[in-house]
mmCIF file of C-alpha atoms in Angstrom:
data_model
loop_
_atom_site.group_PDB
_atom_site.id
_atom_site.type_symbol
_atom_site.label_atom_id
_atom_site.label_comp_id
_atom_site.label_asym_id
_atom_site.label_seq_id
_atom_site.Cartn_x
_atom_site.Cartn_y
_atom_site.Cartn_z
ATOM 1 C CA GLU L 25 -3.328 12.188 67.585
ATOM 2 C CA VAL L 26 -0.302 12.957 64.978
ATOM 3 C CA VAL L 27 -0.417 12.676 60.882
ATOM 4 C CA LEU L 28 2.835 11.547 59.312
ATOM 5 C CA THR L 29 3.631 13.098 56.412
ATOM 6 C CA PHE L 30 6.965 12.533 53.671
ATOM 7 C CA ASP L 31 7.678 14.982 51.219
ATOM 8 C CA ASP L 32 10.002 15.422 48.178
ATOM 9 C CA GLY L 33 9.887 11.844 47.221
ATOM 10 C CA PRO L 34 9.392 8.935 46.136
ATOM 11 C CA LEU L 35 13.168 7.932 46.030
ATOM 12 C CA ARG L 36 13.516 4.031 46.295
ATOM 13 C CA ARG L 37 16.583 3.851 48.356
ATOM 14 C CA TYR L 38 14.834 5.724 51.287
ATOM 15 C CA THR L 39 11.249 5.278 50.320
ATOM 16 C CA GLN L 40 11.536 1.616 50.660
ATOM 17 C CA PRO L 41 12.430 1.114 54.495
ATOM 18 C CA ILE L 42 9.938 3.832 55.199
ATOM 19 C CA LEU L 43 7.522 1.742 53.864
ATOM 20 C CA ASP L 44 8.772 -1.112 55.614
ATOM 21 C CA ALA L 45 8.784 0.588 58.873
ATOM 22 C CA LEU L 46 5.211 2.058 58.273
ATOM 23 C CA ASP L 47 4.136 -1.673 57.751
ATOM 24 C CA SER L 48 5.746 -2.813 60.717
ATOM 25 C CA HIS L 49 3.759 -0.987 62.928
ATOM 26 C CA CYS L 50 0.619 -1.000 60.756
ATOM 27 C CA LEU L 51 0.271 2.357 60.366
ATOM 28 C CA LYS L 52 -0.245 4.475 57.217
ATOM 29 C CA ALA L 53 1.087 7.859 56.015
ATOM 30 C CA THR L 54 0.525 10.749 53.454
ATOM 31 C CA PHE L 55 3.183 11.082 50.572
ATOM 32 C CA PHE L 56 3.594 14.431 49.123
ATOM 33 C CA MET L 57 5.232 13.504 46.032
ATOM 34 C CA VAL L 58 7.149 15.657 43.358
ATOM 35 C CA GLY L 59 6.214 15.280 39.900
ATOM 36 C CA ARG L 60 9.229 14.583 38.376
ATOM 37 C CA MET L 61 10.625 12.173 41.099
ATOM 38 C CA ALA L 62 7.370 10.123 40.589
ATOM 39 C CA LEU L 63 7.697 9.874 36.687
ATOM 40 C CA SER L 64 11.234 8.450 37.875
ATOM 41 C CA ASP L 65 9.912 5.533 39.280
ATOM 42 C CA PRO L 66 6.362 4.733 38.913
ATOM 43 C CA ALA L 67 6.442 1.154 40.200
ATOM 44 C CA MET L 68 7.535 2.854 43.262
ATOM 45 C CA VAL L 69 4.693 5.287 43.392
ATOM 46 C CA LYS L 70 2.292 2.170 42.756
ATOM 47 C CA THR L 71 3.680 0.119 45.457
ATOM 48 C CA ILE L 72 3.116 3.210 47.952
ATOM 49 C CA MET L 73 -0.516 3.273 46.530
ATOM 50 C CA ARG L 74 -0.736 -0.595 47.018
ATOM 51 C CA ARG L 75 0.158 -0.420 50.300
ATOM 52 C CA GLY L 76 -2.642 1.809 51.184
ATOM 53 C CA HIS L 77 -0.868 5.038 51.707
ATOM 54 C CA THR L 78 -2.391 8.425 50.606
ATOM 55 C CA VAL L 79 -0.788 9.974 47.713
ATOM 56 C CA ALA L 80 -0.798 13.882 47.067
ATOM 57 C CA ASN L 81 1.156 16.591 45.224
ATOM 58 C CA HIS L 82 4.154 18.762 46.170
ATOM 59 C CA THR L 83 4.924 20.130 42.558
ATOM 60 C CA TRP L 84 6.138 19.409 39.480
ATOM 61 C CA SER L 85 9.715 20.376 40.312
ATOM 62 C CA HIS L 86 9.765 21.458 43.726
ATOM 63 C CA GLN L 87 10.227 25.255 42.851
ATOM 64 C CA LYS L 88 9.741 27.822 45.613
ATOM 65 C CA LEU L 89 6.023 29.177 44.056
ATOM 66 C CA ALA L 90 6.376 32.492 45.769
ATOM 67 C CA SER L 91 9.371 33.249 43.268
ATOM 68 C CA LEU L 92 7.169 32.509 39.964
ATOM 69 C CA SER L 93 4.650 34.145 38.300
ATOM 70 C CA PRO L 94 1.309 33.307 38.961
ATOM 71 C CA ASP L 95 0.834 31.196 35.699
ATOM 72 C CA GLN L 96 4.362 29.535 36.457
ATOM 73 C CA ALA L 97 2.958 28.488 39.972
ATOM 74 C CA ARG L 98 -0.314 27.146 38.400
ATOM 75 C CA ALA L 99 1.642 24.986 35.793
ATOM 76 C CA GLU L 100 4.060 23.606 38.602
ATOM 77 C CA ILE L 101 0.755 22.580 40.565
ATOM 78 C CA GLU L 102 -1.218 21.089 37.570
ATOM 79 C CA LEU L 103 2.074 19.162 35.999
ATOM 80 C CA GLY L 104 2.439 17.961 39.599
ATOM 81 C CA PHE L 105 -0.870 16.331 39.687
ATOM 82 C CA SER L 106 -0.846 15.201 36.468
ATOM 83 C CA ALA L 107 2.710 13.778 36.808
ATOM 84 C CA VAL L 108 2.033 12.118 40.086
ATOM 85 C CA GLN L 109 -1.560 10.175 39.116
ATOM 86 C CA LYS L 110 0.114 9.274 35.688
ATOM 87 C CA ALA L 111 2.986 7.599 37.796
ATOM 88 C CA ALA L 112 0.142 5.945 39.876
ATOM 89 C CA GLY L 113 -1.848 4.764 37.186
ATOM 90 C CA ALA L 114 -4.889 5.695 39.302
ATOM 91 C CA PRO L 115 -6.515 8.687 40.925
ATOM 92 C CA ILE L 116 -4.463 10.417 43.682
ATOM 93 C CA ALA L 117 -5.811 12.637 46.471
ATOM 94 C CA PRO L 118 -6.858 16.414 45.967
ATOM 95 C CA PHE L 119 -3.908 17.192 48.983
ATOM 96 C CA PHE L 120 -1.273 19.757 48.578
ATOM 97 C CA ARG L 121 1.837 20.894 50.160
ATOM 98 C CA PHE L 122 3.573 24.045 49.152
ATOM 99 C CA PRO L 123 7.398 23.102 48.730
ATOM 100 C CA TYR L 124 9.274 25.252 51.585
ATOM 101 C CA LEU L 125 6.130 25.768 53.027
ATOM 102 C CA SER L 126 6.283 29.292 50.656
ATOM 103 C CA ASP L 127 1.936 29.854 49.966
ATOM 104 C CA PRO L 128 1.485 33.170 48.011
ATOM 105 C CA LYS L 129 -2.125 34.180 48.216
ATOM 106 C CA SER L 130 -2.668 33.837 44.106
ATOM 107 C CA ALA L 131 -1.661 30.030 44.384
ATOM 108 C CA GLN L 132 -3.427 29.482 47.453
ATOM 109 C CA ALA L 133 -6.662 30.838 45.761
ATOM 110 C CA TYR L 134 -6.192 28.916 42.625
ATOM 111 C CA LEU L 135 -5.944 25.510 44.758
ATOM 112 C CA GLN L 136 -8.978 26.695 46.557
ATOM 113 C CA SER L 137 -10.972 27.058 43.023
ATOM 114 C CA ARG L 138 -9.710 23.601 42.019
ATOM 115 C CA ARG L 139 -11.225 22.271 45.555
ATOM 116 C CA VAL L 140 -7.922 21.089 46.876
ATOM 117 C CA GLY L 141 -6.887 20.667 50.307
ATOM 118 C CA ILE L 142 -3.822 22.499 51.675
ATOM 119 C CA PHE L 143 -1.498 21.072 53.991
ATOM 120 C CA SER L 144 0.730 22.871 56.491
ATOM 121 C CA ILE L 145 2.691 20.922 59.335
ATOM 122 C CA GLU L 146 3.073 21.762 63.180
ATOM 123 C CA VAL L 147 6.289 19.593 63.762
ATOM 124 C CA ASP L 148 9.230 19.385 61.507
ATOM 125 C CA ALA L 149 11.820 16.277 61.810
ATOM 126 C CA TYR L 150 14.672 18.520 60.399
ATOM 127 C CA ASP L 151 15.808 15.527 58.818
ATOM 128 C CA TYR L 152 17.786 17.419 55.800
ATOM 129 C CA ARG L 153 19.799 19.096 58.543
ATOM 130 C CA THR L 154 21.114 15.749 60.476
ATOM 131 C CA PRO L 155 22.101 12.810 59.054
ATOM 132 C CA ALA L 156 21.795 10.871 62.297
ATOM 133 C CA ALA L 157 18.660 9.084 63.155
ATOM 134 C CA ALA L 158 18.951 9.977 66.802
ATOM 135 C CA GLY L 159 18.718 13.596 65.677
ATOM 136 C CA VAL L 160 15.324 12.836 63.721
ATOM 137 C CA ILE L 161 13.956 11.350 66.947
ATOM 138 C CA ARG L 162 14.989 13.920 69.080
ATOM 139 C CA ASN L 163 13.613 16.649 66.981
ATOM 140 C CA VAL L 164 10.097 15.277 66.540
ATOM 141 C CA MET L 165 9.707 14.137 70.297
ATOM 142 C CA SER L 166 10.919 17.368 71.580
ATOM 143 C CA GLN L 167 8.089 19.240 69.814
ATOM 144 C CA LEU L 168 5.430 16.968 70.138
ATOM 145 C CA GLN L 169 6.290 17.420 73.860
ATOM 146 C CA ALA L 170 5.324 21.243 73.673
ATOM 147 C CA LYS L 171 2.260 20.513 70.988
ATOM 148 C CA ARG L 172 1.182 17.351 72.035
ATOM 149 C CA LYS L 173 -0.378 16.923 68.418
ATOM 150 C CA GLY L 174 -0.278 17.656 64.939
ATOM 151 C CA ILE L 175 1.020 17.021 61.451
ATOM 152 C CA ILE L 176 4.689 16.193 61.235
ATOM 153 C CA LEU L 177 6.845 16.622 58.513
ATOM 154 C CA PHE L 178 9.498 14.200 57.145
ATOM 155 C CA HIS L 179 11.140 13.598 53.801
ATOM 156 C CA ASP L 180 11.380 10.311 52.050
ATOM 157 C CA ILE L 181 14.729 11.341 50.436
ATOM 158 C CA GLN L 182 16.598 11.657 53.598
ATOM 159 C CA PRO L 183 18.743 8.588 55.126
ATOM 160 C CA SER L 184 17.877 10.091 58.613
ATOM 161 C CA SER L 185 14.110 9.927 58.327
ATOM 162 C CA ALA L 186 14.493 6.242 56.818
ATOM 163 C CA ALA L 187 16.753 5.364 59.690
ATOM 164 C CA ALA L 188 14.973 6.794 62.319
ATOM 165 C CA LEU L 189 11.349 5.843 61.599
ATOM 166 C CA ARG L 190 10.822 2.437 63.101
ATOM 167 C CA THR L 191 12.321 3.429 66.390
ATOM 168 C CA LEU L 192 10.323 6.610 66.368
ATOM 169 C CA LEU L 193 7.157 4.747 65.428
ATOM 170 C CA GLY L 194 7.662 3.027 68.568
ATOM 171 C CA GLU L 195 8.389 5.991 70.721
ATOM 172 C CA LEU L 196 5.104 7.895 69.688
ATOM 173 C CA LYS L 197 3.217 4.530 70.852
ATOM 174 C CA ALA L 198 5.056 4.253 73.859
ATOM 175 C CA ARG L 199 4.233 7.801 74.723
ATOM 176 C CA GLY L 200 0.315 7.421 73.740
ATOM 177 C CA PHE L 201 0.193 9.168 70.749
ATOM 178 C CA ARG L 202 -2.030 7.600 67.882
ATOM 179 C CA VAL L 203 -1.510 8.421 64.504
ATOM 180 C CA VAL L 204 -4.039 9.115 61.980
ATOM 181 C CA HIS L 205 -4.358 8.715 58.418
ATOM 182 C CA ILE L 206 -6.376 11.179 56.199
ATOM 183 C CA VAL L 207 -7.840 9.320 53.337
ATOM 184 C CA PRO L 208 -9.573 11.958 50.785
ATOM 185 C CA LYS L 209 -13.579 11.635 49.948
ATOM 186 C CA VAL L 210 -13.040 12.424 46.135
ATOM 187 C CA ALA L 211 -9.966 11.891 43.912
ATOM 188 C CA ALA L 212 -8.220 15.044 42.555
ATOM 189 C CA GLN L 213 -9.460 16.084 38.682
ATOM 190 C CA THR L 214 -6.384 16.540 36.353
ATOM 191 C CA VAL L 215 -6.307 19.164 33.475
ATOM 192 C CA ALA L 216 -6.226 17.103 30.198
ATOM 193 C CA ALA L 217 -3.863 19.969 28.695
ATOM 194 C CA TYR L 218 -1.399 19.384 31.161
ATOM 195 C CA ASP L 219 -1.793 15.213 31.241
ATOM 196 C CA ALA L 220 -1.110 15.810 27.504
ATOM 197 C CA LYS L 221 2.444 17.301 28.541
ATOM 198 C CA VAL L 222 3.369 14.623 30.951
ATOM 199 C CA ASP L 223 2.906 11.975 28.643
ATOM 200 C CA PRO L 224 6.165 12.482 26.586
ATOM 201 C CA GLU L 225 8.138 13.052 29.453
ATOM 202 C CA LEU L 226 6.861 9.405 31.295
ATOM 203 C CA LYS L 227 7.469 7.388 27.821
ATOM 204 C CA ARG L 228 11.185 9.131 27.663
ATOM 205 C CA ARG L 229 11.614 8.101 31.198
ATOM 206 C CA GLU L 230 10.238 4.856 30.796
ATOM 207 C CA ALA L 231 12.340 3.927 27.614
#
């Protein structure tokens, strides 16, 4: 079993073909969105949700939380939840992934206090290192050959993943891998003070 996850978007130019590839195989994925990216294209966020995928948080601006103070890291987390949920126009999943997989203990503890699930990875597509779709496919399948299962990391801001996904999904099916869609039991709860900070930014970007 594998779980498909996409970080850093949405970015319509590449997110849209990724959605179409997933639809062509009747599969669902989890999208860990950066808050300011979500506010830049709320319609894309809504499309992802309407197609049945899980939408989650990847901070407000993709900073490395280990380099921030605990208060700054908390703001990155909460602004991310508020921004993505505002863009979605509906509750999102209480799921989070640390940018750069940098997970300071203070931020882990804070997320646990907020009852948020923290996602890591087992397989990295390394799509940011290769412009070629073939490289993404090779990276994923070679790691799965050893591990046989796990959470796969892609980025829906990378052209190589957008180009590779349809073929890669066919390869996964041919080799007997089953794609699992993780769905939350409850929705994320945002904090009113951070919602208020996001509102002006959403209106500015809409204008």
